[in-house]
Coordinates of C-alpha atoms in Angstrom, one line a residue:
M1 CA -29.0 121.5 -12.0
N2 CA -27.8 123.1 -8.6
F3 CA -31.6 123.6 -7.1
M4 CA -31.2 119.8 -6.2
F5 CA -28.5 120.3 -4.3
R6 CA -31.2 122.2 -1.9
F7 CA -33.2 119.4 -1.6
Q8 CA -33.5 118.4 2.4
H9 CA -34.8 114.7 1.0
V10 CA -32.8 112.6 -1.3
L11 CA -34.5 110.3 -4.1
I12 CA -34.4 106.5 -2.0
F13 CA -33.8 103.7 -4.6
I14 CA -34.6 100.6 -3.0
I15 CA -34.7 97.2 -4.7
F16 CA -37.8 95.7 -3.1
S17 CA -38.1 91.5 -2.4
L18 CA -41.3 90.5 -3.3
F19 CA -42.2 86.5 -1.5
Y20 CA -45.4 85.4 -2.9
S21 CA -47.4 83.4 -1.7
E22 CA -47.7 79.1 -1.8
V23 CA -49.9 77.4 -4.0
I24 CA -51.1 73.7 -3.3
N25 CA -49.0 71.2 -4.6
A26 CA -51.1 67.9 -3.4
S27 CA -50.9 64.5 -4.6
T28 CA -52.9 63.3 -1.7
I29 CA -56.5 65.2 1.1
D30 CA -53.6 64.7 3.6
N31 CA -51.7 66.9 2.2
V32 CA -53.4 69.6 1.4
K33 CA -54.4 73.0 3.4
N34 CA -57.8 72.5 5.1
E35 CA -58.5 76.1 7.2
C36 CA -61.7 76.9 6.5
L37 CA -62.0 80.0 4.4
V38 CA -65.1 82.5 5.4
K39 CA -67.1 83.7 2.2
D40 CA -69.3 86.0 2.6
V41 CA -72.6 85.8 -0.2
S42 CA -74.7 88.5 0.9
S43 CA -76.4 91.7 -1.6
Y44 CA -73.8 93.8 -2.1
Q45 CA -76.0 96.2 -4.3
W46 CA -78.7 96.2 -6.6
G47 CA -79.8 92.8 -4.6
V48 CA -76.9 90.7 -6.9
R49 CA -74.8 88.7 -4.0
H50 CA -70.9 90.0 -3.8
V51 CA -68.2 87.9 -5.1
A52 CA -66.9 84.8 -3.5
N53 CA -65.0 83.0 -5.7
L54 CA -62.2 80.5 -4.5
P55 CA -58.9 80.9 -4.5
A56 CA -57.1 78.9 -7.8
D57 CA -55.2 76.2 -6.8
L58 CA -51.6 75.9 -8.9
E59 CA -48.3 73.7 -10.0
L60 CA -51.2 70.5 -8.7
K61 CA -49.2 67.0 -9.8
P62 CA -51.2 65.4 -12.0
G63 CA -54.2 63.4 -10.0
A64 CA -54.2 65.3 -7.8
I65 CA -57.2 65.7 -5.4
I66 CA -58.1 69.0 -4.1
E67 CA -60.2 70.0 -1.0
K68 CA -61.3 74.4 0.5
C69 CA -63.2 73.9 2.7
F70 CA -65.3 77.5 4.1
T71 CA -68.5 78.8 5.8
V72 CA -70.6 81.0 4.1
K73 CA -72.6 84.1 5.2
G74 CA -74.9 86.2 4.3
V75 CA -77.0 83.3 2.3
G76 CA -79.9 85.6 4.4
K77 CA -83.6 84.4 5.3
H78 CA -84.1 82.1 1.9
P79 CA -81.7 79.2 1.7
L80 CA -80.0 78.5 -1.7
I81 CA -80.7 75.5 -3.8
L82 CA -76.3 73.8 -4.4
N83 CA -76.1 71.4 -7.4
A84 CA -71.9 71.3 -8.4
K85 CA -71.1 68.6 -10.8
G86 CA -68.4 66.9 -10.1
I87 CA -67.4 68.2 -7.1
S88 CA -67.9 65.6 -3.5
I89 CA -69.7 68.3 -0.5
S90 CA -70.0 68.0 2.8
V91 CA -72.5 70.9 5.1
N92 CA -71.2 71.1 8.1
G93 CA -69.5 67.7 8.5
S94 CA -72.0 65.5 6.9
V95 CA -71.2 62.5 4.3
P96 CA -70.1 63.4 1.2
V97 CA -72.3 63.6 -1.6
S98 CA -72.3 64.4 -5.3
D99 CA -74.1 65.5 -7.9
Q100 CA -77.0 65.8 -5.3
P101 CA -79.1 69.3 -4.5
L102 CA -77.8 70.8 -0.6
E103 CA -79.6 72.5 1.4
I104 CA -77.6 75.8 1.6
Q105 CA -78.7 77.9 4.8
E106 CA -77.4 81.0 6.6
G107 CA -73.1 80.0 8.8
D108 CA -73.3 76.2 6.7
T109 CA -69.3 74.8 6.8
L110 CA -69.0 73.5 3.4
R111 CA -65.7 71.0 2.6
V112 CA -66.0 70.3 -1.0
R113 CA -63.4 67.9 -2.7
V114 CA -62.5 67.6 -6.8
Q115 CA -59.6 65.0 -8.1
V116 CA -57.9 66.8 -11.0
Y117 CA -57.3 65.2 -14.7
N118 CA -54.2 62.6 -14.5
K119 CA -52.2 64.5 -17.4
Y120 CA -50.2 67.9 -17.3
N121 CA -51.0 71.0 -17.6
S122 CA -54.1 70.5 -16.7
T123 CA -57.1 73.7 -17.3
L124 CA -60.2 73.5 -14.6
T125 CA -62.9 75.4 -13.3
H126 CA -64.9 74.0 -11.1
R127 CA -68.3 75.9 -10.2
L128 CA -70.6 75.9 -7.1
T129 CA -74.0 76.5 -9.2
F130 CA -76.9 78.4 -6.0
E131 CA -80.0 78.4 -6.9
E132 CA -82.0 80.9 -5.0
T133 CA -85.2 80.5 -3.3
D134 CA -85.9 84.7 -2.2
S135 CA -88.7 85.0 -5.5
Q136 CA -87.3 89.5 -4.8
R137 CA -84.1 88.5 -6.4
R138 CA -83.2 90.2 -9.3
R139 CA -80.4 87.0 -10.2
K140 CA -82.0 83.6 -10.3
I141 CA -78.7 81.9 -10.1
Y142 CA -75.3 82.2 -8.3
R143 CA -72.2 80.5 -8.1
I144 CA -69.0 80.3 -7.0
I145 CA -65.8 79.7 -8.8
W146 CA -62.8 77.5 -8.2
N147 CA -60.1 77.2 -10.4
S148 CA -57.3 74.8 -11.0
Q149 CA -53.5 73.9 -12.9
T150 CA -51.7 71.4 -12.2
V151 CA -48.3 71.4 -13.8
N152 CA -46.5 71.6 -16.8
T153 CA -43.7 69.4 -16.2
P154 CA -44.2 66.5 -18.6
R155 CA -40.3 66.8 -19.3
K156 CA -36.7 68.9 -18.4
P157 CA -36.8 72.3 -19.6
K158 CA -34.9 73.4 -23.7
T159 CA -34.8 76.6 -24.6
W160 CA -35.9 77.7 -28.6
Y161 CA -34.6 80.4 -31.2
L162 CA -36.9 82.0 -33.0
G163 CA -36.4 84.4 -35.8
P164 CA -37.2 85.1 -40.3
S165 CA -34.8 82.9 -41.1
R166 CA -34.8 80.0 -37.9
Q167 CA -36.7 76.4 -38.1
H168 CA -39.4 78.3 -36.4
R169 CA -40.7 81.4 -36.7
Q170 CA -43.7 82.7 -34.6
L171 CA -44.0 82.3 -31.2
K172 CA -47.5 80.8 -32.1
E173 CA -45.6 78.0 -33.8
I174 CA -44.4 76.5 -30.9
L175 CA -46.4 77.5 -27.7
H176 CA -48.4 73.9 -27.5
Q177 CA -44.7 72.1 -27.5
L178 CA -43.7 74.7 -24.3
V179 CA -42.9 73.8 -20.5
A180 CA -41.7 75.3 -17.3
G181 CA -38.1 76.5 -17.7
D182 CA -38.3 77.0 -20.8
T183 CA -36.5 79.5 -22.1
V184 CA -37.7 81.4 -25.3
Y185 CA -35.0 83.8 -27.5
L186 CA -36.4 86.2 -29.6
D187 CA -34.1 87.6 -32.7
P188 CA -33.2 90.9 -32.9
N189 CA -34.3 93.5 -35.2
A190 CA -36.9 91.5 -36.2
V191 CA -41.5 91.8 -36.0
Y192 CA -43.3 88.6 -34.8
E193 CA -46.8 88.3 -35.3
P194 CA -49.4 89.8 -32.3
V195 CA -50.0 86.4 -29.8
E196 CA -52.7 85.1 -27.2
I197 CA -50.6 82.8 -24.7
K198 CA -54.0 80.4 -23.3
N199 CA -53.0 78.4 -20.4
I200 CA -49.9 77.3 -20.9
S201 CA -48.4 78.0 -17.4
G202 CA -44.4 77.7 -15.5
T203 CA -43.9 77.4 -11.9
K204 CA -42.6 79.4 -9.4
E205 CA -39.0 77.9 -9.5
L206 CA -39.0 77.1 -13.1
P207 CA -41.1 80.2 -14.7
I208 CA -40.8 80.5 -19.1
R209 CA -39.2 83.2 -19.9
L210 CA -40.1 85.3 -23.5
I211 CA -36.4 87.3 -24.3
G212 CA -35.4 89.8 -26.7
N213 CA -32.1 88.0 -27.8
T214 CA -30.2 91.2 -27.9
K215 CA -27.9 93.9 -25.6
D216 CA -29.0 97.1 -28.0
A217 CA -32.2 98.5 -26.5
G218 CA -33.2 99.9 -30.7
S219 CA -33.1 96.3 -31.9
R220 CA -35.5 94.6 -29.0
P221 CA -37.4 92.6 -31.3
I222 CA -41.3 93.8 -32.1
F223 CA -44.6 92.1 -31.5
A224 CA -47.0 94.3 -33.5
G225 CA -50.4 94.8 -34.0
G226 CA -52.8 92.9 -32.5
T227 CA -54.6 89.2 -32.8
E228 CA -57.3 89.4 -35.2
R229 CA -60.9 88.6 -31.9
F230 CA -59.5 90.8 -29.2
N231 CA -56.7 92.9 -31.0
W232 CA -54.0 92.0 -28.0
T233 CA -50.1 92.0 -29.1
L234 CA -49.1 90.1 -26.3
A235 CA -51.5 88.0 -24.0
L236 CA -51.4 86.0 -21.4
R237 CA -55.0 83.7 -20.3
N238 CA -54.0 81.3 -17.5
S239 CA -50.5 81.5 -18.1
H240 CA -48.5 81.6 -14.7
N241 CA -45.5 82.5 -13.6
W242 CA -44.1 84.5 -17.1
R243 CA -41.3 86.5 -17.4
I244 CA -41.1 88.5 -21.1
D245 CA -37.9 90.6 -20.9
N246 CA -36.3 92.9 -23.6
I247 CA -39.2 93.6 -25.8
I248 CA -41.4 96.0 -27.8
L249 CA -45.1 96.0 -27.6
Q250 CA -47.0 98.5 -30.1
D251 CA -50.2 99.1 -32.5
G252 CA -52.0 97.3 -30.8
G253 CA -55.8 98.3 -29.3
L254 CA -54.3 96.6 -25.9
C255 CA -50.5 96.1 -26.1
F256 CA -49.8 93.1 -22.9
R257 CA -53.3 91.4 -21.9
N258 CA -52.5 89.6 -18.7
E259 CA -55.5 87.6 -16.9
A260 CA -52.5 85.5 -14.7
T261 CA -50.3 85.7 -11.9
N262 CA -47.0 85.6 -11.4
T263 CA -46.0 87.4 -14.4
E264 CA -42.7 89.1 -15.1
L265 CA -42.0 92.6 -17.8
K266 CA -38.6 93.5 -17.8
N267 CA -37.1 96.2 -20.2
V268 CA -39.9 96.4 -22.2
V269 CA -41.8 99.0 -24.4
V270 CA -44.8 99.4 -24.8
R271 CA -45.8 101.9 -26.9
R272 CA -49.5 102.8 -29.6
C273 CA -52.3 100.6 -28.2
S274 CA -55.5 102.4 -27.0
T275 CA -54.1 100.6 -24.0
G276 CA -51.1 99.7 -23.1
V277 CA -50.7 97.4 -20.0
L278 CA -54.1 95.5 -18.6
S279 CA -54.4 93.1 -15.7
T280 CA -57.9 91.5 -15.0
D281 CA -59.9 91.8 -12.1
L282 CA -60.5 88.0 -12.5
N283 CA -57.5 85.5 -12.4
S284 CA -55.1 88.3 -12.1
G285 CA -52.6 87.7 -9.5
N286 CA -49.3 89.1 -9.1
F287 CA -48.1 91.3 -11.5
T288 CA -44.0 93.4 -12.0
M289 CA -43.3 95.8 -13.7
S290 CA -39.0 96.8 -14.0
N291 CA -37.4 98.8 -16.7
V292 CA -41.1 99.5 -18.9
E293 CA -42.1 102.1 -21.3
V294 CA -44.9 103.4 -22.4
T295 CA -45.7 105.8 -24.0
E296 CA -48.0 107.5 -26.8
S297 CA -51.0 104.9 -25.7
G298 CA -54.9 105.4 -24.1
G299 CA -57.2 108.1 -24.4
K300 CA -61.2 107.6 -26.5
K301 CA -62.0 107.4 -29.0
N302 CA -65.2 107.9 -30.4
G303 CA -67.4 104.6 -29.5
R304 CA -65.1 103.8 -27.2
P305 CA -64.1 103.6 -23.4
W306 CA -61.6 104.8 -22.3
G307 CA -58.3 103.7 -22.3
H308 CA -55.6 104.1 -20.1
A309 CA -51.5 103.4 -20.4
V310 CA -51.7 101.0 -17.4
Y311 CA -54.6 99.8 -15.9
V312 CA -54.6 97.1 -13.7
A313 CA -56.3 95.5 -11.3
S314 CA -55.9 92.0 -9.1
D315 CA -58.7 88.9 -8.0
Q316 CA -58.2 89.0 -4.6
H317 CA -60.5 85.7 -4.4
A318 CA -58.3 83.8 -6.7
F319 CA -55.3 85.2 -5.8
P320 CA -55.1 86.6 -2.2
G321 CA -53.1 89.4 -1.6
S322 CA -52.0 90.0 -5.3
V323 CA -49.3 93.0 -5.7
F324 CA -48.5 95.2 -8.0
V325 CA -45.5 96.5 -8.4
L326 CA -43.9 98.9 -10.5
K327 CA -40.2 100.1 -10.3
N328 CA -37.6 102.0 -12.6
S329 CA -40.1 102.4 -15.6
Y330 CA -40.2 105.7 -17.9
L331 CA -44.4 106.5 -18.5
H332 CA -44.8 110.1 -20.0
G333 CA -47.1 111.5 -23.8
N334 CA -49.3 109.0 -22.6
R335 CA -53.5 109.4 -22.8
G336 CA -56.2 108.9 -20.6
N337 CA -54.6 107.6 -16.8
I338 CA -50.7 107.0 -16.8
V339 CA -51.1 104.8 -13.6
K340 CA -55.0 103.3 -12.7
S341 CA -54.6 100.6 -9.7
R342 CA -57.9 98.7 -8.8
F343 CA -55.5 96.3 -7.1
E344 CA -54.8 94.3 -3.9
N345 CA -51.6 95.9 -3.0
S346 CA -50.3 98.1 -5.4
L347 CA -46.2 99.9 -4.7
I348 CA -45.0 102.4 -7.0
Q349 CA -41.5 102.9 -6.6
N350 CA -38.2 104.7 -8.5
N351 CA -39.9 105.7 -11.8
W352 CA -40.2 109.0 -13.6
I353 CA -44.3 109.3 -14.8
E354 CA -44.7 112.5 -16.5
S355 CA -49.1 113.5 -17.7
G356 CA -49.6 113.6 -20.8
S357 CA -49.0 117.1 -22.9
D358 CA -52.0 115.5 -25.3
R359 CA -56.3 117.5 -24.3
Q360 CA -56.7 114.2 -22.8
A361 CA -54.5 113.4 -20.7
K362 CA -56.0 112.8 -16.7
Y363 CA -54.4 111.6 -13.7
L364 CA -51.1 110.6 -13.7
L365 CA -52.2 107.9 -10.7
E366 CA -55.6 106.7 -9.9
L367 CA -55.7 104.4 -6.5
I368 CA -58.9 103.5 -6.1
G369 CA -60.9 100.6 -5.3
Y370 CA -62.4 97.7 -7.3
D371 CA -64.5 97.9 -9.7
Q372 CA -68.2 97.9 -8.1
K373 CA -67.1 95.4 -5.6
Y374 CA -66.8 95.6 -3.0
D375 CA -62.9 94.7 -0.9
F376 CA -63.5 94.5 3.1
A377 CA -60.3 94.2 4.4
G378 CA -59.1 97.5 2.3
Q379 CA -56.4 98.1 -0.9
Q380 CA -53.2 99.4 0.5
F381 CA -51.5 101.3 -1.4
E382 CA -48.1 102.7 -1.7
V383 CA -45.8 105.6 -4.2
K384 CA -42.0 106.0 -2.9
N385 CA -39.2 107.7 -4.6
N386 CA -40.6 108.5 -7.4
I387 CA -40.2 111.4 -10.0
I388 CA -43.7 113.8 -10.5
F389 CA -43.9 115.7 -13.3
M390 CA -47.7 117.3 -13.6
R391 CA -48.2 119.1 -16.0
P392 CA -51.1 120.9 -18.0
P393 CA -54.0 119.5 -19.2
G394 CA -53.4 116.9 -16.6
L395 CA -55.3 116.6 -13.3
G396 CA -52.6 115.2 -10.7
S397 CA -53.3 111.9 -8.9
R398 CA -56.0 110.8 -6.9
V399 CA -57.0 108.0 -4.1
G400 CA -59.7 106.8 -2.8
G401 CA -62.3 105.5 -5.5
D402 CA -63.7 106.6 -9.7
G403 CA -67.3 106.9 -8.4
N404 CA -67.5 102.8 -8.7
S405 CA -66.0 101.5 -5.2
G406 CA -63.8 102.4 -2.6
S407 CA -60.5 101.5 -2.2
R408 CA -61.2 101.4 1.9
G409 CA -57.4 101.2 2.3
D410 CA -54.4 103.1 2.6
V411 CA -52.1 105.2 0.9
L412 CA -48.7 106.5 1.5
F413 CA -47.4 108.9 -0.9
E414 CA -43.3 108.8 0.6
N415 CA -40.5 110.5 -0.2
N416 CA -41.1 111.5 -3.9
L417 CA -40.4 114.7 -6.1
F418 CA -42.7 116.3 -7.8
L419 CA -41.9 118.7 -10.8
I420 CA -44.8 121.2 -11.1
D421 CA -45.5 122.4 -15.5
K422 CA -45.9 126.0 -15.9
G423 CA -49.8 126.0 -16.2
F424 CA -50.8 123.2 -13.4
E425 CA -52.9 124.5 -11.3
R426 CA -55.2 121.3 -10.0
T427 CA -54.7 119.6 -7.2
I428 CA -51.4 117.6 -6.3
L429 CA -53.3 115.0 -4.4
R430 CA -57.5 115.0 -4.1
T431 CA -59.1 112.0 -2.3
F432 CA -62.8 110.6 -3.6
Q433 CA -65.2 108.3 -2.0
G434 CA -64.4 105.5 0.9
I435 CA -60.7 104.9 2.0
R436 CA -59.0 104.7 5.8
S437 CA -55.9 106.7 5.6
I438 CA -53.6 108.6 3.9
T439 CA -50.3 110.1 4.8
L440 CA -47.9 112.1 3.1
R441 CA -44.3 111.9 4.7
N442 CA -40.2 113.2 2.8
N443 CA -41.8 114.5 -0.2
S444 CA -40.7 117.5 -1.8
V445 CA -41.8 120.3 -4.8
A446 CA -40.1 121.5 -7.4
F447 CA -41.3 124.3 -9.9
V448 CA -40.4 124.0 -14.6
G449 CA -40.5 127.7 -15.7
S450 CA -42.5 129.8 -13.3
Y451 CA -43.8 129.8 -9.1
S452 CA -47.3 128.7 -9.0
K453 CA -48.9 128.7 -5.3
L454 CA -49.4 124.9 -4.6
L455 CA -52.2 123.0 -3.5
W456 CA -51.6 119.0 -1.6
L457 CA -54.0 117.6 -0.8
T458 CA -58.4 118.9 -0.9
D459 CA -60.4 116.0 0.3
E460 CA -63.4 115.4 -1.1
I461 CA -64.5 112.8 1.7
S462 CA -67.8 113.5 3.6
D463 CA -66.4 112.5 7.7
S464 CA -69.4 109.4 8.0
N465 CA -67.6 107.8 4.3
W466 CA -64.0 107.6 6.1
V467 CA -63.9 103.9 6.9
E468 CA -63.9 104.9 10.9
G469 CA -66.1 108.3 10.3
R470 CA -63.2 110.4 10.3
P471 CA -60.4 111.5 8.6
H472 CA -56.6 109.6 9.7
I473 CA -54.6 112.5 7.4
T474 CA -51.1 112.9 7.9
F475 CA -48.2 115.5 6.8
E476 CA -44.7 115.0 7.9
N477 CA -41.5 116.6 7.5
N478 CA -42.6 117.1 3.7
V479 CA -40.3 120.5 1.5
T480 CA -42.5 123.3 0.3
T481 CA -43.4 126.8 0.3
E482 CA -44.2 129.3 2.8
D483 CA -47.8 129.4 0.3
S484 CA -48.8 126.8 -0.3
I485 CA -52.1 125.3 1.2
L486 CA -51.3 121.3 2.7
L487 CA -54.9 120.0 3.0
K488 CA -58.3 121.7 1.7
R489 CA -61.4 120.0 3.2
D490 CA -64.3 120.0 0.8
E491 CA -66.7 118.0 3.1
V492 CA -66.2 120.3 6.2
T493 CA -69.7 120.3 8.7
T494 CA -70.3 121.3 12.3
S495 CA -69.6 118.0 13.5
D496 CA -66.1 117.8 11.3
D497 CA -63.5 115.4 13.4
R498 CA -60.3 116.7 12.6
S499 CA -58.3 115.0 15.5
F500 CA -56.7 112.9 13.4
V501 CA -55.1 115.4 10.9
I502 CA -51.6 115.6 11.9
V503 CA -48.9 118.1 10.4
H504 CA -46.0 119.0 11.3
D505 CA -42.9 119.1 10.6
S506 CA -42.8 120.8 6.9
L507 CA -39.5 121.7 6.0
E508 CA -40.7 125.8 4.1
L509 CA -37.9 127.2 1.4
A510 CA -38.1 129.7 -0.9
P511 CA -39.4 128.0 -4.5
I512 CA -37.3 126.1 -6.2
I513 CA -37.4 127.1 -10.3
T514 CA -35.3 125.2 -12.8
S515 CA -35.8 125.2 -16.5
I516 CA -38.1 122.5 -18.8
E517 CA -33.9 122.2 -20.3
N518 CA -32.5 121.0 -17.4
I519 CA -35.6 117.8 -16.8
Q520 CA -35.0 116.8 -19.9
K521 CA -31.6 116.2 -19.6
L522 CA -32.3 114.7 -16.4
R523 CA -35.8 112.4 -17.8
P524 CA -35.0 108.8 -18.7
Q525 CA -34.0 108.1 -22.7
K526 CA -36.6 107.4 -24.3
G527 CA -36.8 103.8 -26.3
E528 CA -33.5 103.0 -24.8
Y529 CA -32.7 100.8 -21.5
I530 CA -34.4 102.8 -18.4
E531 CA -32.3 104.8 -15.7
I532 CA -33.9 106.4 -13.8
A533 CA -31.5 109.4 -12.3
S534 CA -31.4 110.3 -9.0
F535 CA -31.3 113.9 -6.9

C-alpha cells in the first residue's frame, strides 16, 4: 500500500445535504403558487410533440383547490382543440369554463383549476386532452398530464412489527393501513414475499420507514423473487417519501423499482436480478442510494432488452429539478452498465464502482440524456471522490447520449481515483452526442498488475453537436503519467474550434503500480455494511 502515499490528491469524503423543492399544500385557491410556466408542445421528432406535463402536487389537504398557469408555445399554425373533463379552464384571462371544447392558439395562456377529493391519500391524474386540427400529423391526440395526491395523515403514526411468528407475517398484509410517519420493522433471518407498493405515501416530514430490525449485516431480512405480474422484488408506484433501510433484495427480474419522489435506499443489498435498481422516466423524482451494495445484476438474455445494475431517470415535468444521489456504495460483479443515469441532476460521490469481468460488462458510468426526449435546460452530472476500478472487458465510461438524446448539460469528474487493471485498453471517458461542457479536475490514476499507456478522454462529438457549437473541455490538476494522452478528438475538421479546450497544471509522475492483492484489501467487504476506504 506504499503507492497510496504518492498521490498528490487524497479522496475526501463529504456529506452532501440535499434540500428538496417545495410542494403545494393548499386548502383554498388563495394560497396556491400561480406563476405561469412556459410549456413547449412543438414537434420533437417524427411529428410527435414534446412532453409538457405539469408539476405534480403532493401532500394536499383533502378537498383542496389547486391551480396551474402555463403558456403554450409550439402549437404551430393549426390550432388545438382542448377538452378536459372536470377541470376549470381560463384562456388568456377569459371567464373559466368546464367540460367545454376550447380552441388553443400559439402563445395562449391557460389557467387550469381543479378540486381534489375530500379524503386522505387520494391519488388523481388530471388530463388535458388536445385534438389536432392539422390533418398531416401522425398522432391526432396530444395530452398534458397533471397528477395530484392528498396527504396520508388520517391518524398519528404508529410502529409495526412483521415476521414469521408475528400477527402480520408479510408486508402486503398491512400496506393498506400504513399512513405517513409509520415505521415497519422486519424481523431478521426471514424471507419475505415480493411486493408492489402503490399509492401509499408519507410526507417529507413524516416518511414511511421500512427497516430490517438487526445490527448484523448477515441477518438482514430478505425480499426474494418477483411479483406475479411484473417480476419486481420491491416496487414503489406513486408512493412517495419512503425510507428503506437494512434489507436485502434478490432474485427478481427487477430488484427495486422506483416510481416516486423522495425515496431513499440505505444499507440495502441488491443482488442477482436482471436489473438491479430502476427509477422510471415518468413519475419519478428525488432518489438517494446510500451504503448500498449492488452485485451480480444486469446483462442481456435472449429475447430481452439489456438489464443494468443501476438504471435511473427522473420526470423533469412532474418533478422538476430532481436529484439522484449515489453515495458510499459498492457496485461490483455486474453486467450491462453499472450506473446508467438519465436524471436531471446526478451526484455520484464516495463510492467504489468496479467493472464486472463478465463479457457482458459494459460502461461503468453512462451519464446521458432522456430516453427519446429533449431537455432544453441540460442535465447536470457530478462524479466526485470515487474509486473507479476499470477492468476488461468493460468499456470505461460514456457521457452525453447513447443514441437517443444528448444530455446537453455539464459533466464534472473531480477527485476520483481511477484504478486501471491489467489488460484494460479503453479510454477512461468518451463523449457521444451533445453536451455543453466536461471538466476533469484533481483526478488520479494507478495501475493494477502492470502499466499500460493511458488515454483519458476521447471526444467523439463534432463541433456542431456541442451545445455552444464548440467543445468546452477542461483538464485541471490531474495526476497522470508522462506518456498518457489527455484528449483525443475523433471529429476534427479544418474549422475545428479548440479555443475552449483548456489543459493546465497536470502533475506527471512515474506510473504507480499496485497488485490485485492490495486492491482486495481495500475493497469494501461483500455482504457487509459498506465502508469506503480512504486513500
